[in-house]
Short mmCIF file of C-alpha atoms and ligand atoms in Angstrom, two decimals:
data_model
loop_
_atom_site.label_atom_id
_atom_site.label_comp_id
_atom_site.label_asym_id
_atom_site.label_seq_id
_atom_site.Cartn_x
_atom_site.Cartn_y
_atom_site.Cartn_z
CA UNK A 1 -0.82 122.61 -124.07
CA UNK A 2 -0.33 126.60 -124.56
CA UNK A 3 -3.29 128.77 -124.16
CA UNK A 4 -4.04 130.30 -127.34
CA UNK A 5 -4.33 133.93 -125.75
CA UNK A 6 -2.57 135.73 -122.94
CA UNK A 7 -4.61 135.67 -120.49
CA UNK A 8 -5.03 139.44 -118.11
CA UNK A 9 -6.94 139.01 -115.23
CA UNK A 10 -9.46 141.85 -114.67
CA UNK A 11 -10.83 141.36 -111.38
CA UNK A 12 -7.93 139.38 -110.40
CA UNK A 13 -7.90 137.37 -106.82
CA UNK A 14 -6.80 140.97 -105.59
CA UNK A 15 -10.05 142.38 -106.12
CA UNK A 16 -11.95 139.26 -104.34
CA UNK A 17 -12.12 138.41 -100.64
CA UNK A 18 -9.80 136.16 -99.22
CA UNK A 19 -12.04 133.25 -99.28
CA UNK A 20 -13.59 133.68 -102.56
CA UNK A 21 -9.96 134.03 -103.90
CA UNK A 22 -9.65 130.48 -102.40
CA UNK A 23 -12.63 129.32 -104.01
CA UNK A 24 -11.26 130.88 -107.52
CA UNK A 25 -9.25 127.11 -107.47
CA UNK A 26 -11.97 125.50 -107.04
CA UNK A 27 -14.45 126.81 -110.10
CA UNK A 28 -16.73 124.51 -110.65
CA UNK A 29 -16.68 124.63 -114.70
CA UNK A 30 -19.82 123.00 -116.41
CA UNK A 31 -21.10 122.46 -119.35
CA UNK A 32 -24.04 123.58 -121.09
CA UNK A 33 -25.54 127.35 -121.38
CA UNK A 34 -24.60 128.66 -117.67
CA UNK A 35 -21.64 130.04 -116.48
CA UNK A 36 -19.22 128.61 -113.81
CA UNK A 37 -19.98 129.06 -110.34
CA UNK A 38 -17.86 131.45 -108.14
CA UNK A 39 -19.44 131.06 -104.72
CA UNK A 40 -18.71 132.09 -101.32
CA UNK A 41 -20.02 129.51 -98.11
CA UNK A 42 -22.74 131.69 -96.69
CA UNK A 43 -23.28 132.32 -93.23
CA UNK A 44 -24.49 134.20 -90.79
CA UNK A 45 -24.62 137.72 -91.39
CA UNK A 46 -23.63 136.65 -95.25
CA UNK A 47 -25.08 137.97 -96.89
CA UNK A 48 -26.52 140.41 -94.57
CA UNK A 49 -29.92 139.27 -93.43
CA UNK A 50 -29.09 135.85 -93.66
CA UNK A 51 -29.36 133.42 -90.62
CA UNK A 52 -29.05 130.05 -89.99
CA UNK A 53 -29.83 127.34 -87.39
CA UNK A 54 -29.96 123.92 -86.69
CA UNK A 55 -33.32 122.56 -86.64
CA UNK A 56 -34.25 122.62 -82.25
CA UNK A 57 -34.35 118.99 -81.05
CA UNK A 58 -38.39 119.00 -80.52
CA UNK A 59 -39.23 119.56 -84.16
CA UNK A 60 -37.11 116.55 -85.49
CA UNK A 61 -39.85 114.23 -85.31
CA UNK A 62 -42.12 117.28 -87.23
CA UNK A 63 -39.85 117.47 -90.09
CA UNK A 64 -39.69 113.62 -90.40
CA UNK A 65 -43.69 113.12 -90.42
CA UNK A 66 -43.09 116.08 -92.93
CA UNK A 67 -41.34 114.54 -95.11
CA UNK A 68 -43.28 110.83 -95.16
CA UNK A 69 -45.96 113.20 -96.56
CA UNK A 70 -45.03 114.35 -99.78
CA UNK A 71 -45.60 111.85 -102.63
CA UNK A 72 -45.40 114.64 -105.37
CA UNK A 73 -42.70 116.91 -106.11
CA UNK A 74 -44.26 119.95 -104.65
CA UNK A 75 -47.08 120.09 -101.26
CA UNK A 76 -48.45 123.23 -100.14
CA UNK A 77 -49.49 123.89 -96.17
CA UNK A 78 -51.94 126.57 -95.20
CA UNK A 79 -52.91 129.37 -97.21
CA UNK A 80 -52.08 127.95 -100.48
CA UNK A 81 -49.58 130.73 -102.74
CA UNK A 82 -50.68 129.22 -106.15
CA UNK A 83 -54.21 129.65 -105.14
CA UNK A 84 -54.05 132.84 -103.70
CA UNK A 85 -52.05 134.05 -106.58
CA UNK A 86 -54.12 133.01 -109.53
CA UNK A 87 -57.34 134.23 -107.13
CA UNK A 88 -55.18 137.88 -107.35
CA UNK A 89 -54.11 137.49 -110.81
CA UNK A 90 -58.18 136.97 -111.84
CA UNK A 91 -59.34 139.43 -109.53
CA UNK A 92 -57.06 142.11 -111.25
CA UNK A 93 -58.86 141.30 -114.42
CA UNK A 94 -62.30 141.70 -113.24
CA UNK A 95 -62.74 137.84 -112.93
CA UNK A 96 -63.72 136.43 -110.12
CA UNK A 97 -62.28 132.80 -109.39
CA UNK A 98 -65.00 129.82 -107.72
CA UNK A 99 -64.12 126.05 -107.81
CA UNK A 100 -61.89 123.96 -106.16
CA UNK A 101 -58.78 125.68 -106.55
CA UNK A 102 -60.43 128.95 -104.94
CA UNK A 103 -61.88 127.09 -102.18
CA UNK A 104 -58.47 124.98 -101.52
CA UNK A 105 -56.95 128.65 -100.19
CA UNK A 106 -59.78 128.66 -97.31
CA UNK A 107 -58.77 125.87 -95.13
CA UNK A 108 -56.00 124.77 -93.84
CA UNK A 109 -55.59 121.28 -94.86
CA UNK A 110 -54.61 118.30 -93.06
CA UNK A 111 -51.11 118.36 -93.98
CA UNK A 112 -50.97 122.16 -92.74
CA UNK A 113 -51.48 120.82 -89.48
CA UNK A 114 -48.70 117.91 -88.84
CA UNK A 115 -46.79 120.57 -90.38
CA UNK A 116 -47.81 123.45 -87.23
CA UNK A 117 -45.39 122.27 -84.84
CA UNK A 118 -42.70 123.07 -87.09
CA UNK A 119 -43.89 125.64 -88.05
CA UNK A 120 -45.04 127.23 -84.87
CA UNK A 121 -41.59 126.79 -83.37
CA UNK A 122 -39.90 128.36 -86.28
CA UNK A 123 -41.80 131.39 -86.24
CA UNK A 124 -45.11 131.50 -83.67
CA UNK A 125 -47.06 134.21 -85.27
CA UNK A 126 -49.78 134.59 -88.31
CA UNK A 127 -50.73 131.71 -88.54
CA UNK A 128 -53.44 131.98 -90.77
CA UNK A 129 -51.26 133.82 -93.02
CA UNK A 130 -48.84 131.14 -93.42
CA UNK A 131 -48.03 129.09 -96.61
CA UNK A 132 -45.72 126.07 -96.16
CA UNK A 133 -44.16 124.92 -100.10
CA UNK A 134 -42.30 121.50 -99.66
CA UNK A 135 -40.42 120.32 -102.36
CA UNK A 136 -38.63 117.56 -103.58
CA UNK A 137 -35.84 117.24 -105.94
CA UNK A 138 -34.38 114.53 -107.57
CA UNK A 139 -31.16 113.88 -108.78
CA UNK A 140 -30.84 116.51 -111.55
CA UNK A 141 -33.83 118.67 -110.47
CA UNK A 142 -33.71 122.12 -109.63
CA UNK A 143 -35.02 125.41 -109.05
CA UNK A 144 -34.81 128.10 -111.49
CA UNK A 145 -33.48 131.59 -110.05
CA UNK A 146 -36.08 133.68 -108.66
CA UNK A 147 -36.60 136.53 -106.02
CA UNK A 148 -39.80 135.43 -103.64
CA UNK A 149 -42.77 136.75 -104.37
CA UNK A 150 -43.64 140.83 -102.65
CA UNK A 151 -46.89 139.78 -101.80
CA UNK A 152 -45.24 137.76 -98.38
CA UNK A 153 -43.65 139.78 -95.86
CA UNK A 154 -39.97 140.23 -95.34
CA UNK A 155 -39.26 136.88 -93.19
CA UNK A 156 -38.90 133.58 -95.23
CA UNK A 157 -37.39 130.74 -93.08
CA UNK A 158 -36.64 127.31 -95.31
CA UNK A 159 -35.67 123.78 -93.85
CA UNK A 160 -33.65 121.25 -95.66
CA UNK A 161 -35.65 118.47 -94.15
CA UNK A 162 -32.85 115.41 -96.85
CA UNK A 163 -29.64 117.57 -98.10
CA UNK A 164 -28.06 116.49 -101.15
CA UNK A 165 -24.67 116.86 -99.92
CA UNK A 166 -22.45 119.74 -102.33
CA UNK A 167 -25.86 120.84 -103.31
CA UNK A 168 -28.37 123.40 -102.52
CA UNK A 169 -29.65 126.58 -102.09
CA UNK A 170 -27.60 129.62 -103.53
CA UNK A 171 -27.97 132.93 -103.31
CA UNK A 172 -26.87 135.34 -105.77
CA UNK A 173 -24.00 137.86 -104.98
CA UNK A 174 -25.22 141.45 -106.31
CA UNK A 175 -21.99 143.23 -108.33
CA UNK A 176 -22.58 146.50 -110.38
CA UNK A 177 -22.70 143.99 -113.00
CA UNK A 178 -25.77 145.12 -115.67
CA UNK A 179 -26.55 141.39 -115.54
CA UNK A 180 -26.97 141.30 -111.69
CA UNK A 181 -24.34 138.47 -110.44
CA UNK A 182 -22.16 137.96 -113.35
CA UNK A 183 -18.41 139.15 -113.19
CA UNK A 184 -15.68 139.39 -115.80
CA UNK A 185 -12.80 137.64 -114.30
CA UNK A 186 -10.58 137.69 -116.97
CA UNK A 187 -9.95 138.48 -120.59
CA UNK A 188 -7.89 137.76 -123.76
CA UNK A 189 -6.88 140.11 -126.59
CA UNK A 190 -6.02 138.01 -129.84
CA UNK A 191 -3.92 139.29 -132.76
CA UNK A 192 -7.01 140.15 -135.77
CA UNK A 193 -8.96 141.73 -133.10
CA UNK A 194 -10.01 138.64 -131.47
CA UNK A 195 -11.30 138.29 -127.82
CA UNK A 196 -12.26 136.11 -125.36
CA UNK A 197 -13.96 137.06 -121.94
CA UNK A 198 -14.16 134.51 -119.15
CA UNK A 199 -17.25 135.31 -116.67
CA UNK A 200 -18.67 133.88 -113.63
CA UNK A 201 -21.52 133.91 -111.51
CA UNK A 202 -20.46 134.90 -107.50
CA UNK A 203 -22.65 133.66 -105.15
CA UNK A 204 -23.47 132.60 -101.57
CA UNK A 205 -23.62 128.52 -101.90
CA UNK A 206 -25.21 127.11 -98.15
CA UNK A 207 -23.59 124.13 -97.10
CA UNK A 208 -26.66 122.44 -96.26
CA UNK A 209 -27.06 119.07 -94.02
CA UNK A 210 -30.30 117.37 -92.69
CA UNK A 211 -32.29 120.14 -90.75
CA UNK A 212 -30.29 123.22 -91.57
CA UNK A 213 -32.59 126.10 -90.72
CA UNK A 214 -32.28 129.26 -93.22
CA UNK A 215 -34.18 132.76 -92.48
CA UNK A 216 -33.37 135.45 -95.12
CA UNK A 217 -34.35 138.90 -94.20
CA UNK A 218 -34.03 142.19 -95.69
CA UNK A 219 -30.71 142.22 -98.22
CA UNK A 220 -30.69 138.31 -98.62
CA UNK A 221 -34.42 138.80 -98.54
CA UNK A 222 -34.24 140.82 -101.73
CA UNK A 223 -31.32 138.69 -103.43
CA UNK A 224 -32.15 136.13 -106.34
CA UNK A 225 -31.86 132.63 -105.28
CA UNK A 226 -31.68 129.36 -106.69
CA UNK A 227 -31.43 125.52 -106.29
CA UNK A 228 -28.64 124.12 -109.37
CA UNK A 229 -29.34 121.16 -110.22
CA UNK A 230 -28.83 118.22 -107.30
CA UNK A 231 -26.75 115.22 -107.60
CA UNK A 232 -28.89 113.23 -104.78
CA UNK A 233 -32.22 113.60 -103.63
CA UNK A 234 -33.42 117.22 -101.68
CA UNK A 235 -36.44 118.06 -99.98
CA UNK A 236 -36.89 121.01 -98.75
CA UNK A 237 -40.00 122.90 -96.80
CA UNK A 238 -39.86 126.99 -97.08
CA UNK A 239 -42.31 129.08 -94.66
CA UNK A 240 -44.04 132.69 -95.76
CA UNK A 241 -46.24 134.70 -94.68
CA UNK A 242 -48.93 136.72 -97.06
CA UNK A 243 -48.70 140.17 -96.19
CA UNK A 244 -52.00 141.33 -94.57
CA UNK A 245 -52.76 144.46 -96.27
CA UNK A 246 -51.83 141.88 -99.57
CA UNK A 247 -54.78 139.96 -98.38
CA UNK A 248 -57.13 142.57 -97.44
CA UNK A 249 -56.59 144.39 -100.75
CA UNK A 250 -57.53 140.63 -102.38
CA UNK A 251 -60.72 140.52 -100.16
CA UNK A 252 -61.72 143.64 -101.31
CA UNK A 253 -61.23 143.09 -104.98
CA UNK A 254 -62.95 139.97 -104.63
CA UNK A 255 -66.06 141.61 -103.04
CA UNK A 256 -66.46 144.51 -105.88
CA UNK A 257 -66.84 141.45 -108.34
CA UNK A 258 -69.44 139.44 -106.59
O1 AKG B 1 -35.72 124.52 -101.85
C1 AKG B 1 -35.34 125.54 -101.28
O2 AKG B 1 -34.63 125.50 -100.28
C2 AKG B 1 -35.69 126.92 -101.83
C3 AKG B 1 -37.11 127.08 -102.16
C4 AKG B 1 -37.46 128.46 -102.62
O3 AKG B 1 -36.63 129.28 -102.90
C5 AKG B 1 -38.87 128.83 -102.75
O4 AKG B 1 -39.75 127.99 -102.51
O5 AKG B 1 -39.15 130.00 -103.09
FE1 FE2 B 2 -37.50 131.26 -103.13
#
């Protein structure tokens, strides 16, 4: 079949590294409203501030118990984010917030602590500051792209406690792009004026297997991220840590209003 326009590469495999040229043959094209995926196997050091581990030996049986525990979809440890959040988002308003869901931030709850041995040997300090999100994903599931909340300090460290093998967390590539990660990798003049541009979306994909340990600091801390959606089952737990001036500025809001 001919291609109905020449096609001129713009970027070109010139203007990628080596192995993202490589991956160029392997563009994953799918259907739908979002654009192919053009991503580069993080690792270590890439993108900078990113780190990974394997989970340490003495924490298997943690993440294990961890996972037996959620029934729902999402199961927050510690200082719960959604309360303190909507407790923040009130306070700013003038409201103050009472009931269960402001009292559910106080305590850590029982699943906070079969999750502290993990968690303590991932990262030992602040604990009281600490907010544990595990998630599940099902086959088609996903997480929409976001950049972690400011009110946690720089250090996030995730655990894929069940990979869904070809799946999982991605990190978005930052180009001088207007639209952050997108890149024109090729276009097409037509005769009438007609013109076609072919984009992408270059990322960092992890390739992710039970117990991979991710810790994104500064750059990757700052990059959008996402989950596309999984073929198999994923569960995941990710660790932050409120900021403590975040919470002392909370504590004081809270205490004009009473
Ligand atoms: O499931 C994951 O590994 C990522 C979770 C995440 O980005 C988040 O909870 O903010
Ligand atoms: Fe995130």
């Amino acid at each position: 079949m001919q291609t109905p326009y020449p096609w001129k590469d713009v970027l070109g495999s010139a203007g990628l590294p080596h192995a993202q040229a490589d991956v160029l043959k392997l563009l994953h094209l799918r259907s739908g409203r979002r654009l192919p995926l053009l991503d580069l196997p993080a690792a270590d050091g890439r993108p900078e501030g990113l780190r990974l581990a394997s989970l340490p030996r003495e924490a298997r049986s943690a993440a294990s118990e961890l996972r037996g525990l959620l029934s729902e979809r999402v199961l927050e440890l510690g200082l719960s984010f959604y309360a303190v959040k909507s407790r923040h988002g009130a306070a700013r308003n003038g409201v103050l917030l009472r009931g269960r869901r402001a009292l559910r931030a106080l305590g850590p709850s029982k699943e906070a602590k079969e999750a502290a041995p993990l968690r303590k040997l991932l990262l030992p300090e602040a604990e009281s500051r600490c907010n544990g999100l595990v998630r599940r994903y099902r086959p088609g599931q996903s997480l929409p792209r976001h950049v972690d909340n400011g009110m946690f300090e720089d250090t996030i460290v995730g655990v894929v406690l069940k990979s869904s093998p070809m799946n999982g967390l991605r990190l978005c590539q930052e180009t001088p792009s207007l639209d952050g990660s997108m890149v024109l990798l090729a276009e097409a003049q037509g005769s009438h004026g007609l013109k076609a541009d072919f984009f992408a979306e270059l990322g960092f994909k992890l390739e992710e297997e039970d117990g991979l340990c991710f810790c994104l600091e500064g750059h990757a801390r700052q990059l959008a991220h996402e989950v596309p959606p999984v073929s198999s089952e994923r569960v995941s737990v990710t660790f932050r840590w409120f900021r403590a001036d975040f919470l002392k500025e909370l504590e004081h809001m809270e205490a004009r209003l009473q």
